[in-house]
PDB file of C-alpha atoms in Angstrom:
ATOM      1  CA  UNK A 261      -9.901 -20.488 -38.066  1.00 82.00           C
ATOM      2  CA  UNK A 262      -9.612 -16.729 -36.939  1.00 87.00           C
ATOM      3  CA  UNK A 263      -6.157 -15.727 -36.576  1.00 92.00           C
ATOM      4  CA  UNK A 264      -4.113 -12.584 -35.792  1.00 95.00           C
ATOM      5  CA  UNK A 265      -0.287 -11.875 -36.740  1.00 95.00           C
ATOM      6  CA  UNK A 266       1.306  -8.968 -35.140  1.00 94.00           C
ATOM      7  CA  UNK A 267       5.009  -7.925 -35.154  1.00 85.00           C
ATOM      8  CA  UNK A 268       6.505  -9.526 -31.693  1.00 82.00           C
ATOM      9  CA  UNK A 269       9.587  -7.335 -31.288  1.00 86.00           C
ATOM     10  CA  UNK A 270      10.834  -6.542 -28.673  1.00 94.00           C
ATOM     11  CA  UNK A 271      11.510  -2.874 -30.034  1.00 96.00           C
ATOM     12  CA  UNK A 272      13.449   0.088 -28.387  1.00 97.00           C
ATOM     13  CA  UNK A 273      12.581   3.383 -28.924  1.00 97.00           C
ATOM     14  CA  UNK A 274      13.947   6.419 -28.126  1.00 97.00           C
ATOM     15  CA  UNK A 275      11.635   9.305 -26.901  1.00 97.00           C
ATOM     16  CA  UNK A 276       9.405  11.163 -29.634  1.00 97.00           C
ATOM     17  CA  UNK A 277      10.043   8.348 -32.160  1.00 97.00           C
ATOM     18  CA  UNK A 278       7.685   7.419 -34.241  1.00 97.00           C
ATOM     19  CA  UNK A 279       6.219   4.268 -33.976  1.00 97.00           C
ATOM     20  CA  UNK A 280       4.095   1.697 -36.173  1.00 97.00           C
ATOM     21  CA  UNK A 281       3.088  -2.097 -34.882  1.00 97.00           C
ATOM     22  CA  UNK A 282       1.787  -4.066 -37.593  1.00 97.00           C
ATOM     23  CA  UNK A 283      -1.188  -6.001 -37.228  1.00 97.00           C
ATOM     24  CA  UNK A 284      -2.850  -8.235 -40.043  1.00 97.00           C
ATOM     25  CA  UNK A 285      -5.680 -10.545 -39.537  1.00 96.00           C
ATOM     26  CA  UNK A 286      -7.715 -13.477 -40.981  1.00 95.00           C
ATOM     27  CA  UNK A 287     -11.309 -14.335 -40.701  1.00 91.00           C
ATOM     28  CA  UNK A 288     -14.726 -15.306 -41.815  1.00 83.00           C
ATOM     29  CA  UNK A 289     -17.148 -12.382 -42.297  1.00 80.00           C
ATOM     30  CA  UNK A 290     -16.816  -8.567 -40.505  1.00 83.00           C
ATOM     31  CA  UNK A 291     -14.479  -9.390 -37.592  1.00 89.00           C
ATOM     32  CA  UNK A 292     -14.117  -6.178 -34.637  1.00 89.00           C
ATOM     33  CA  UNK A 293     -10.843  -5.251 -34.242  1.00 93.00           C
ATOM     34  CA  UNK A 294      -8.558  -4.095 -31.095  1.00 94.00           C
ATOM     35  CA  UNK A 295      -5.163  -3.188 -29.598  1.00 96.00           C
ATOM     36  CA  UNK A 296      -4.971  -4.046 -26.122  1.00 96.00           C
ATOM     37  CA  UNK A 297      -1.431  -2.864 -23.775  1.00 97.00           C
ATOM     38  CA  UNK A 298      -0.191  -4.078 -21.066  1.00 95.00           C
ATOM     39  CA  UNK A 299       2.103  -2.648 -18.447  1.00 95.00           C
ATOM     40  CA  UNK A 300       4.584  -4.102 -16.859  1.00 90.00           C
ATOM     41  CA  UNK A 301       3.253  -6.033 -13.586  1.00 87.00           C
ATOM     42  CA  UNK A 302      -0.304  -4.993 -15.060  1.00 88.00           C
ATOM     43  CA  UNK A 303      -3.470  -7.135 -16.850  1.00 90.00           C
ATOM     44  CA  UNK A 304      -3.911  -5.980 -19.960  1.00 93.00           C
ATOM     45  CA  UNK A 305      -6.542  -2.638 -20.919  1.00 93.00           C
ATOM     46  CA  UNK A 306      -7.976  -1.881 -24.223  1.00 94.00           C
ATOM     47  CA  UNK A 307      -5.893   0.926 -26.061  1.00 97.00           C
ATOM     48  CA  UNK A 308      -8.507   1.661 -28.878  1.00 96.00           C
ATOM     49  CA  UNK A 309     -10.708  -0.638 -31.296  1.00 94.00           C
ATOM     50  CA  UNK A 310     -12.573  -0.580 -34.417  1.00 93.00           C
ATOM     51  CA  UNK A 311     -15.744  -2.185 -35.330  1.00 89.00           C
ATOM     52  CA  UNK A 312     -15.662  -2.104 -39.692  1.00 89.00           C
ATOM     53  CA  UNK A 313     -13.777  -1.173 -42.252  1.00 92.00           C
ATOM     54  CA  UNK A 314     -12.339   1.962 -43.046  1.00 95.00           C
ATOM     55  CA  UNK A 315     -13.033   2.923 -39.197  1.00 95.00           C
ATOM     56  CA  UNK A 316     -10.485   4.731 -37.128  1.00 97.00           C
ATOM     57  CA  UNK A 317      -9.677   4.157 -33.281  1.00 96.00           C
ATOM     58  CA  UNK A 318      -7.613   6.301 -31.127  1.00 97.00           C
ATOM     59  CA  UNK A 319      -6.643   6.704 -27.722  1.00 97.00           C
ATOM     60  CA  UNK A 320      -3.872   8.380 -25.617  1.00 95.00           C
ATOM     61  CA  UNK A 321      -2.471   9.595 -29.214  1.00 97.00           C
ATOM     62  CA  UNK A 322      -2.131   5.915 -30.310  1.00 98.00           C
ATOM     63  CA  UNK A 323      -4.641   5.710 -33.845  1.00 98.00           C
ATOM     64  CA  UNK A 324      -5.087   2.710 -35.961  1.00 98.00           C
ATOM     65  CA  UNK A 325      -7.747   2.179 -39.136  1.00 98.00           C
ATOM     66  CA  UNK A 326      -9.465  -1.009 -39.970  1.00 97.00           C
ATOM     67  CA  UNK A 327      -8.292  -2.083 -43.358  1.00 96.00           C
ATOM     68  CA  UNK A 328     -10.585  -4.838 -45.260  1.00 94.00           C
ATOM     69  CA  UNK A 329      -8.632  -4.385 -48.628  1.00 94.00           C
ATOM     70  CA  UNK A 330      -5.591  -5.090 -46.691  1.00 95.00           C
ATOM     71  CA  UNK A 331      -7.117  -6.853 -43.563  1.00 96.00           C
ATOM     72  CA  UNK A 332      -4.543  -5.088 -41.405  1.00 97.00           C
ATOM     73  CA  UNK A 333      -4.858  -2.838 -38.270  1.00 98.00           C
ATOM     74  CA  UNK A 334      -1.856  -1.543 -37.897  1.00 98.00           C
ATOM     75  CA  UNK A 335      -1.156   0.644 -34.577  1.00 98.00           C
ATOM     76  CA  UNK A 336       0.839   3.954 -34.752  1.00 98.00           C
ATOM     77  CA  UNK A 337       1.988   6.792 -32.731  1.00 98.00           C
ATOM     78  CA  UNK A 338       3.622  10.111 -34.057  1.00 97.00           C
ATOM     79  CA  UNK A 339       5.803  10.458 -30.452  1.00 96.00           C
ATOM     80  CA  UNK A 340       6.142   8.002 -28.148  1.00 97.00           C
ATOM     81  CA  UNK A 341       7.031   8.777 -24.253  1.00 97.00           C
ATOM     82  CA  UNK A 342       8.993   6.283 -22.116  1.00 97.00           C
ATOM     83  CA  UNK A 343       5.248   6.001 -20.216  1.00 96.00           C
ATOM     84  CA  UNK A 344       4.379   3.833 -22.932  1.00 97.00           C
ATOM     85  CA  UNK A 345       6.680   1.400 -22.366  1.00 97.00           C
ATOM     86  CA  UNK A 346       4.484  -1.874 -22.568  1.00 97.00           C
ATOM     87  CA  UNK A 347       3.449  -4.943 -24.559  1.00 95.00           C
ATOM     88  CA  UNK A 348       0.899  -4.485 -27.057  1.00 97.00           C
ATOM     89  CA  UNK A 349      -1.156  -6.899 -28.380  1.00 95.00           C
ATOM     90  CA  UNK A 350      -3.728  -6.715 -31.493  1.00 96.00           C
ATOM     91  CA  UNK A 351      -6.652  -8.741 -31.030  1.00 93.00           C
ATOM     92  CA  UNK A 352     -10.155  -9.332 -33.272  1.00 91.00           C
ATOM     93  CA  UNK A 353     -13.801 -11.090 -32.577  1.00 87.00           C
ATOM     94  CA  UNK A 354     -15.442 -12.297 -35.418  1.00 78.00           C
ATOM     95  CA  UNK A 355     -18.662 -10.625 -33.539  1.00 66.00           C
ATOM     96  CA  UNK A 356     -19.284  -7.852 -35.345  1.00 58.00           C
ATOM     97  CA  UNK A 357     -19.280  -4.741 -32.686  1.00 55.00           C
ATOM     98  CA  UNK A 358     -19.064  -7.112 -29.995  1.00 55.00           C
ATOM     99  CA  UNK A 359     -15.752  -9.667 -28.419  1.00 60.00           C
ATOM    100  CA  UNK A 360     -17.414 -12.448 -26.872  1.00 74.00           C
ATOM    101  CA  UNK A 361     -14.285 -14.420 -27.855  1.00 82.00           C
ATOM    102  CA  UNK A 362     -10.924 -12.992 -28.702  1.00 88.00           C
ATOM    103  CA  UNK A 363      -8.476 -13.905 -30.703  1.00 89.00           C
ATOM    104  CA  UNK A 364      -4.772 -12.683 -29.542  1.00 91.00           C
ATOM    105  CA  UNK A 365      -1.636 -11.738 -31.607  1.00 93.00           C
ATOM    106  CA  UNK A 366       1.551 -12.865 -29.740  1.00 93.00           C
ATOM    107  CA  UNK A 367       2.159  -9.058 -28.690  1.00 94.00           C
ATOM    108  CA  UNK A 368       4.948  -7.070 -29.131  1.00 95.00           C
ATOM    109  CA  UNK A 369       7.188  -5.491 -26.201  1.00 95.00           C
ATOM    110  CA  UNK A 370       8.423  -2.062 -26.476  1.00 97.00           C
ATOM    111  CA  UNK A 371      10.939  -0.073 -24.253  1.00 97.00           C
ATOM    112  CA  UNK A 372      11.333   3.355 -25.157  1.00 97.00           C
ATOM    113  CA  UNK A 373      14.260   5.211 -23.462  1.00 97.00           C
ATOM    114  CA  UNK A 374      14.682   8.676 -22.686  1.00 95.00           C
TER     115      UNK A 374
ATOM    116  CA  UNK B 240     -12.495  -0.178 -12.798  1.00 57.00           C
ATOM    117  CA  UNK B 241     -14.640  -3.280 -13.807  1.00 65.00           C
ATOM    118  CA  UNK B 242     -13.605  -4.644 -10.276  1.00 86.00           C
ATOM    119  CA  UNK B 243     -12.491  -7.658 -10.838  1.00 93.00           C
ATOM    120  CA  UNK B 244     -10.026  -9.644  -8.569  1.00 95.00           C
ATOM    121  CA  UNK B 245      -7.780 -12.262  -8.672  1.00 97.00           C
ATOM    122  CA  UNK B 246      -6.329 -15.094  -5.805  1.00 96.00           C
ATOM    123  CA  UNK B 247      -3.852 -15.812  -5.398  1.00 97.00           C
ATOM    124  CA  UNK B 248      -1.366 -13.721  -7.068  1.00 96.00           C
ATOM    125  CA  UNK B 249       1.308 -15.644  -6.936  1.00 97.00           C
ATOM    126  CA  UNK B 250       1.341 -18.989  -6.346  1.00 97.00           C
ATOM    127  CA  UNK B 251       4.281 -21.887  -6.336  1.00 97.00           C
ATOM    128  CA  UNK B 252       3.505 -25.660  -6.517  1.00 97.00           C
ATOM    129  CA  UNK B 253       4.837 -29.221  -7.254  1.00 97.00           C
ATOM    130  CA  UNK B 254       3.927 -30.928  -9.851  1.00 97.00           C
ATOM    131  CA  UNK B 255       1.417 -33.508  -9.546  1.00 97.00           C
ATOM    132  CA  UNK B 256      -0.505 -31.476  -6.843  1.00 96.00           C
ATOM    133  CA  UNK B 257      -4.554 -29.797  -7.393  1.00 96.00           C
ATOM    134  CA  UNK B 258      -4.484 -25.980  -7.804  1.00 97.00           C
ATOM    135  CA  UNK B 259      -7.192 -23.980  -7.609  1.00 98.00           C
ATOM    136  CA  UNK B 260      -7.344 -20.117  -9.137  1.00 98.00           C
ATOM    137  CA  UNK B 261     -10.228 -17.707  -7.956  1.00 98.00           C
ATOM    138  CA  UNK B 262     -11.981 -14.791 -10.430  1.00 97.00           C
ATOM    139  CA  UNK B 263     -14.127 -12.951  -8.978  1.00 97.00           C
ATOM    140  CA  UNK B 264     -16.040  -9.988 -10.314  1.00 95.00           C
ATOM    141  CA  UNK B 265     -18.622  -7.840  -8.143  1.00 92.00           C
ATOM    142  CA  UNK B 266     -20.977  -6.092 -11.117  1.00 87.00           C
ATOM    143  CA  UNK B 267     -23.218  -9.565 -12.231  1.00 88.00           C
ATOM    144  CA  UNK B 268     -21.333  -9.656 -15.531  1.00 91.00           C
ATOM    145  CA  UNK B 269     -22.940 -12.816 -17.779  1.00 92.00           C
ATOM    146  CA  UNK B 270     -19.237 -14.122 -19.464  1.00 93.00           C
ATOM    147  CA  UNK B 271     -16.025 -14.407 -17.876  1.00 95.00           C
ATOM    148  CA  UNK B 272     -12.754 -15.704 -19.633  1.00 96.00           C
ATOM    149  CA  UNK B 273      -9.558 -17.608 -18.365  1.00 97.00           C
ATOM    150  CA  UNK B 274      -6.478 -17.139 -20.340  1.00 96.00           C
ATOM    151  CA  UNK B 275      -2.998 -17.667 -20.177  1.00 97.00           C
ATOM    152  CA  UNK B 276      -0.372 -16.170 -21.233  1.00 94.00           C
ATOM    153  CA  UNK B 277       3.636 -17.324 -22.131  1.00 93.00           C
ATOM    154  CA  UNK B 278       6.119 -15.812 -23.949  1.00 86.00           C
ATOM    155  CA  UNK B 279       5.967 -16.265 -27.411  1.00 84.00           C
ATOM    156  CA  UNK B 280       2.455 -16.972 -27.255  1.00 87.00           C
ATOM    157  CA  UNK B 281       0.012 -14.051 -26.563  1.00 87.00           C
ATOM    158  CA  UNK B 282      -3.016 -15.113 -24.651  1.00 91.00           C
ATOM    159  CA  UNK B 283      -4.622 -18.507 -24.974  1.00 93.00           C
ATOM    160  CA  UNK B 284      -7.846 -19.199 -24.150  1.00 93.00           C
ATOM    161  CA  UNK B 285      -8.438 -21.756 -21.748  1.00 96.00           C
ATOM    162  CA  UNK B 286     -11.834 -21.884 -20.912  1.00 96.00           C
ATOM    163  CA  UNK B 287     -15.239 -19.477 -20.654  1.00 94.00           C
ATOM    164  CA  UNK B 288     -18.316 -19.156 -18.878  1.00 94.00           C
ATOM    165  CA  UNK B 289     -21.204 -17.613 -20.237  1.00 91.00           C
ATOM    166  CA  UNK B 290     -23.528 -17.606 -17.406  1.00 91.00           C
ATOM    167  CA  UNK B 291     -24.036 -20.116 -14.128  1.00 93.00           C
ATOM    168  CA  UNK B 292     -23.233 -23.819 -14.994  1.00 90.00           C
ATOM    169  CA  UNK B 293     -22.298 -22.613 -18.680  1.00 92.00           C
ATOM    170  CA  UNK B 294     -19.310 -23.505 -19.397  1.00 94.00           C
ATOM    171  CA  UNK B 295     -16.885 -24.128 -22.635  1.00 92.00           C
ATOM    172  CA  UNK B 296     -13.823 -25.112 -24.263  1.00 93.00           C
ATOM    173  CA  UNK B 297     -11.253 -22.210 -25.176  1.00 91.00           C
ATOM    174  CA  UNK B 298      -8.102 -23.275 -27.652  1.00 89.00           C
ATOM    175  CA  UNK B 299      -6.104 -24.866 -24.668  1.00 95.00           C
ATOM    176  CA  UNK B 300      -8.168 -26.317 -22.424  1.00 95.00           C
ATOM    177  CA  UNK B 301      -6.829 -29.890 -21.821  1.00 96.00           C
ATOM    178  CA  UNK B 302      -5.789 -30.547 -18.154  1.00 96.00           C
ATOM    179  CA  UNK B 303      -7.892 -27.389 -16.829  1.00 97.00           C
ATOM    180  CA  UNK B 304     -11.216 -27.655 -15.745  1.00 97.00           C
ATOM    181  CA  UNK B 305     -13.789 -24.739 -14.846  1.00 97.00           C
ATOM    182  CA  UNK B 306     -17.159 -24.212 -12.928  1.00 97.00           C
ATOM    183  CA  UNK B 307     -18.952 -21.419 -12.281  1.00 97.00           C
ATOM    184  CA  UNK B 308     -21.953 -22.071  -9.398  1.00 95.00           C
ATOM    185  CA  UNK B 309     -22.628 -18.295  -8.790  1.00 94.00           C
ATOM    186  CA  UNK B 310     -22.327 -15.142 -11.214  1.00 94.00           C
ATOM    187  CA  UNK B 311     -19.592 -13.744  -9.164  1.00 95.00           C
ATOM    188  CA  UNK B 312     -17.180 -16.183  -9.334  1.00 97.00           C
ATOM    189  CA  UNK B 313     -15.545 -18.859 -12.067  1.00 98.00           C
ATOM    190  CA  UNK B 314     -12.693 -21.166 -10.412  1.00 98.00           C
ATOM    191  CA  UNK B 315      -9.908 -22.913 -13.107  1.00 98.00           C
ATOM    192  CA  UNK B 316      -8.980 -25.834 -11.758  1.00 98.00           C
ATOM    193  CA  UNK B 317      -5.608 -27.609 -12.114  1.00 97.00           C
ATOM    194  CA  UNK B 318      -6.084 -31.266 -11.655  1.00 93.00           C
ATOM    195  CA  UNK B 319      -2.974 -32.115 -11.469  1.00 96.00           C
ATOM    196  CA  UNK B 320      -0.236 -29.473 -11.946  1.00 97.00           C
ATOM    197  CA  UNK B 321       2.268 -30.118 -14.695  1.00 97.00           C
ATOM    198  CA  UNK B 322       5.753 -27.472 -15.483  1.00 97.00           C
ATOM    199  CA  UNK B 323       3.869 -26.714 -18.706  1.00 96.00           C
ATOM    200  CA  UNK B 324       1.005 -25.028 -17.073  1.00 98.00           C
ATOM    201  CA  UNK B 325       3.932 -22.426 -15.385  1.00 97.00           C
ATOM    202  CA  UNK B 326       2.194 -19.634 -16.810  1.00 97.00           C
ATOM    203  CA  UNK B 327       0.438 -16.042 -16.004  1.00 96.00           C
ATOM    204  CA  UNK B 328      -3.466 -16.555 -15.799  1.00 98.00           C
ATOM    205  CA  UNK B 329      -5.690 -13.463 -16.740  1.00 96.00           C
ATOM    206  CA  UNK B 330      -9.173 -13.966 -15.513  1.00 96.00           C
ATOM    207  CA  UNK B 331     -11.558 -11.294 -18.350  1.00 95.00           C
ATOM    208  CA  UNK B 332     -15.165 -10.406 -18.244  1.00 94.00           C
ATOM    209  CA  UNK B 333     -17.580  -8.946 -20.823  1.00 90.00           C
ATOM    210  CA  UNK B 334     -18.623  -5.578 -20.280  1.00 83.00           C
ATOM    211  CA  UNK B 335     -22.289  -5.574 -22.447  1.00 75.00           C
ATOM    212  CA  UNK B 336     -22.519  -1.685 -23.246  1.00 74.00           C
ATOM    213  CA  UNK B 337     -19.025  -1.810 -25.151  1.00 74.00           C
ATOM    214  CA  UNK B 338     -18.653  -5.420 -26.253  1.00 74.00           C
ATOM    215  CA  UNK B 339     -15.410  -4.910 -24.517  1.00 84.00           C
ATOM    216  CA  UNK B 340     -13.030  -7.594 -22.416  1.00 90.00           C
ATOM    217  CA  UNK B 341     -11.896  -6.222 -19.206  1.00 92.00           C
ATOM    218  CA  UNK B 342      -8.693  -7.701 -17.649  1.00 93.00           C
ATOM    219  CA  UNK B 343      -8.349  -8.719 -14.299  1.00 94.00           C
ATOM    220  CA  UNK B 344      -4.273  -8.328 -12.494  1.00 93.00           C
ATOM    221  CA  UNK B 345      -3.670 -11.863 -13.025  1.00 95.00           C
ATOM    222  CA  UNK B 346      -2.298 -14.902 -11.270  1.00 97.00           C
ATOM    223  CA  UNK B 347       1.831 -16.018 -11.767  1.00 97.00           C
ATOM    224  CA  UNK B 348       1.428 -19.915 -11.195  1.00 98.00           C
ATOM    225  CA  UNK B 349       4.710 -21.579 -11.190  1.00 97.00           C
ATOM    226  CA  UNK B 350       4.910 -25.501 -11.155  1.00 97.00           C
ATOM    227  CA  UNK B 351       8.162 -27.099  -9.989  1.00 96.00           C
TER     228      UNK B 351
END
């Protein structure tokens, strides 16, 4: 079945690091792709996503590009702030465009410090 | 704000008892999700509803049950609570323009 493997951390950053989460993924067909975060005491929101390959998503400075030839969706940030402190967690639907049903990594906590 | 809510937040139990967790949503959305989610594990899926009386299986759905008799509102039922089901429950919806799950706050259960 669909699966998603993620880096679980937990990583500690200090401020204006740069950061990468790696995300890989296996499934059937065109799967959507997605990095939700969630912080702390919080449900979790969706950070960015991206529908097929070779698309980009970004949000709050956060980018990461849908890789078939790789299947990977890896999440980066050039300068990360102790705001985003969180767990993330990289998630795909094997609906193309759509997430009906998700599929979760196990996330990945990071702390960044000032 | 897909306004979704959650009840209870927090709840503690004994084992061997029924527990009941509320999602409710105000906006008439057609699916709604129950996960949970433990360390080391992500999110699960437990169960989904994709409109009233629809109902199915997620990956880890054994000793939950669901129903859903009105578009607002799917209940997970605990029939009997075990310490394995000490989790956090996340109650999503769909939102159709996106294709997009929206989270609601969640619900700490803790069996003792």
């Amino acid at each position: 079945g669909d699966s998603v493997t993620q880096m679980e951390g937990p990583v500690t950053l200090s401020e204006e690091a740069f950061l990468t989460i790696n995300c890989t993924y296996t499934a059937t067909g065109y799967p959507s792709l997605f990095w939700y975060v969630q912080y702390p005491g919080e449900g979790l929101q969706l950070l960015l996503k991206a529908t097929k390959a070779d698309d980009k998503g970004s949000n709050k400075g956060f980018e990461a590009t849908y890789r078939k030839e790789t299947t990977s969706f890896h999440l980066e940030k050039g300068s990360v702030q102790v705001s985003d402190s969180a767990v993330y967690f990289c998630a795909l639907s094997d609906q193309p465009g759509g997430s009906e049903k998700l599929v979760f990594g196990k996330g990945m906590k990071l702390t960044v410090n000032p | 704000d897909a306004g979704i809510t959650q009840s209870p937040r927090h709840k503690v139990t004994e084992t061997g008892t029924p527990v009941t967790l509320r999602c409710h949503q105000t906006e008439n959305h057609r699916y709604m999700y129950w996960y949970r989610q433990d360390p080391g594990h992500g999110l699960r899926l437990i169960h989904y509803s994709y409109g009233v009386k629809d109902t199915d299986k997620g990956e880890v759905s054994d000793g939950y049950s669901v129903s859903r008799s009105k578009t607002e509102d799917f209940l997970l039922t605990l029939e009997s609570a075990t310490s394995s089901q000490t989790s956090v429950y996340f109650c999503a919806i769909l939102w159709p323009p996106t294709g997009e799950q929206y989270f609601g706050p969640g619900t700490r259960l803790t069996v003792t």
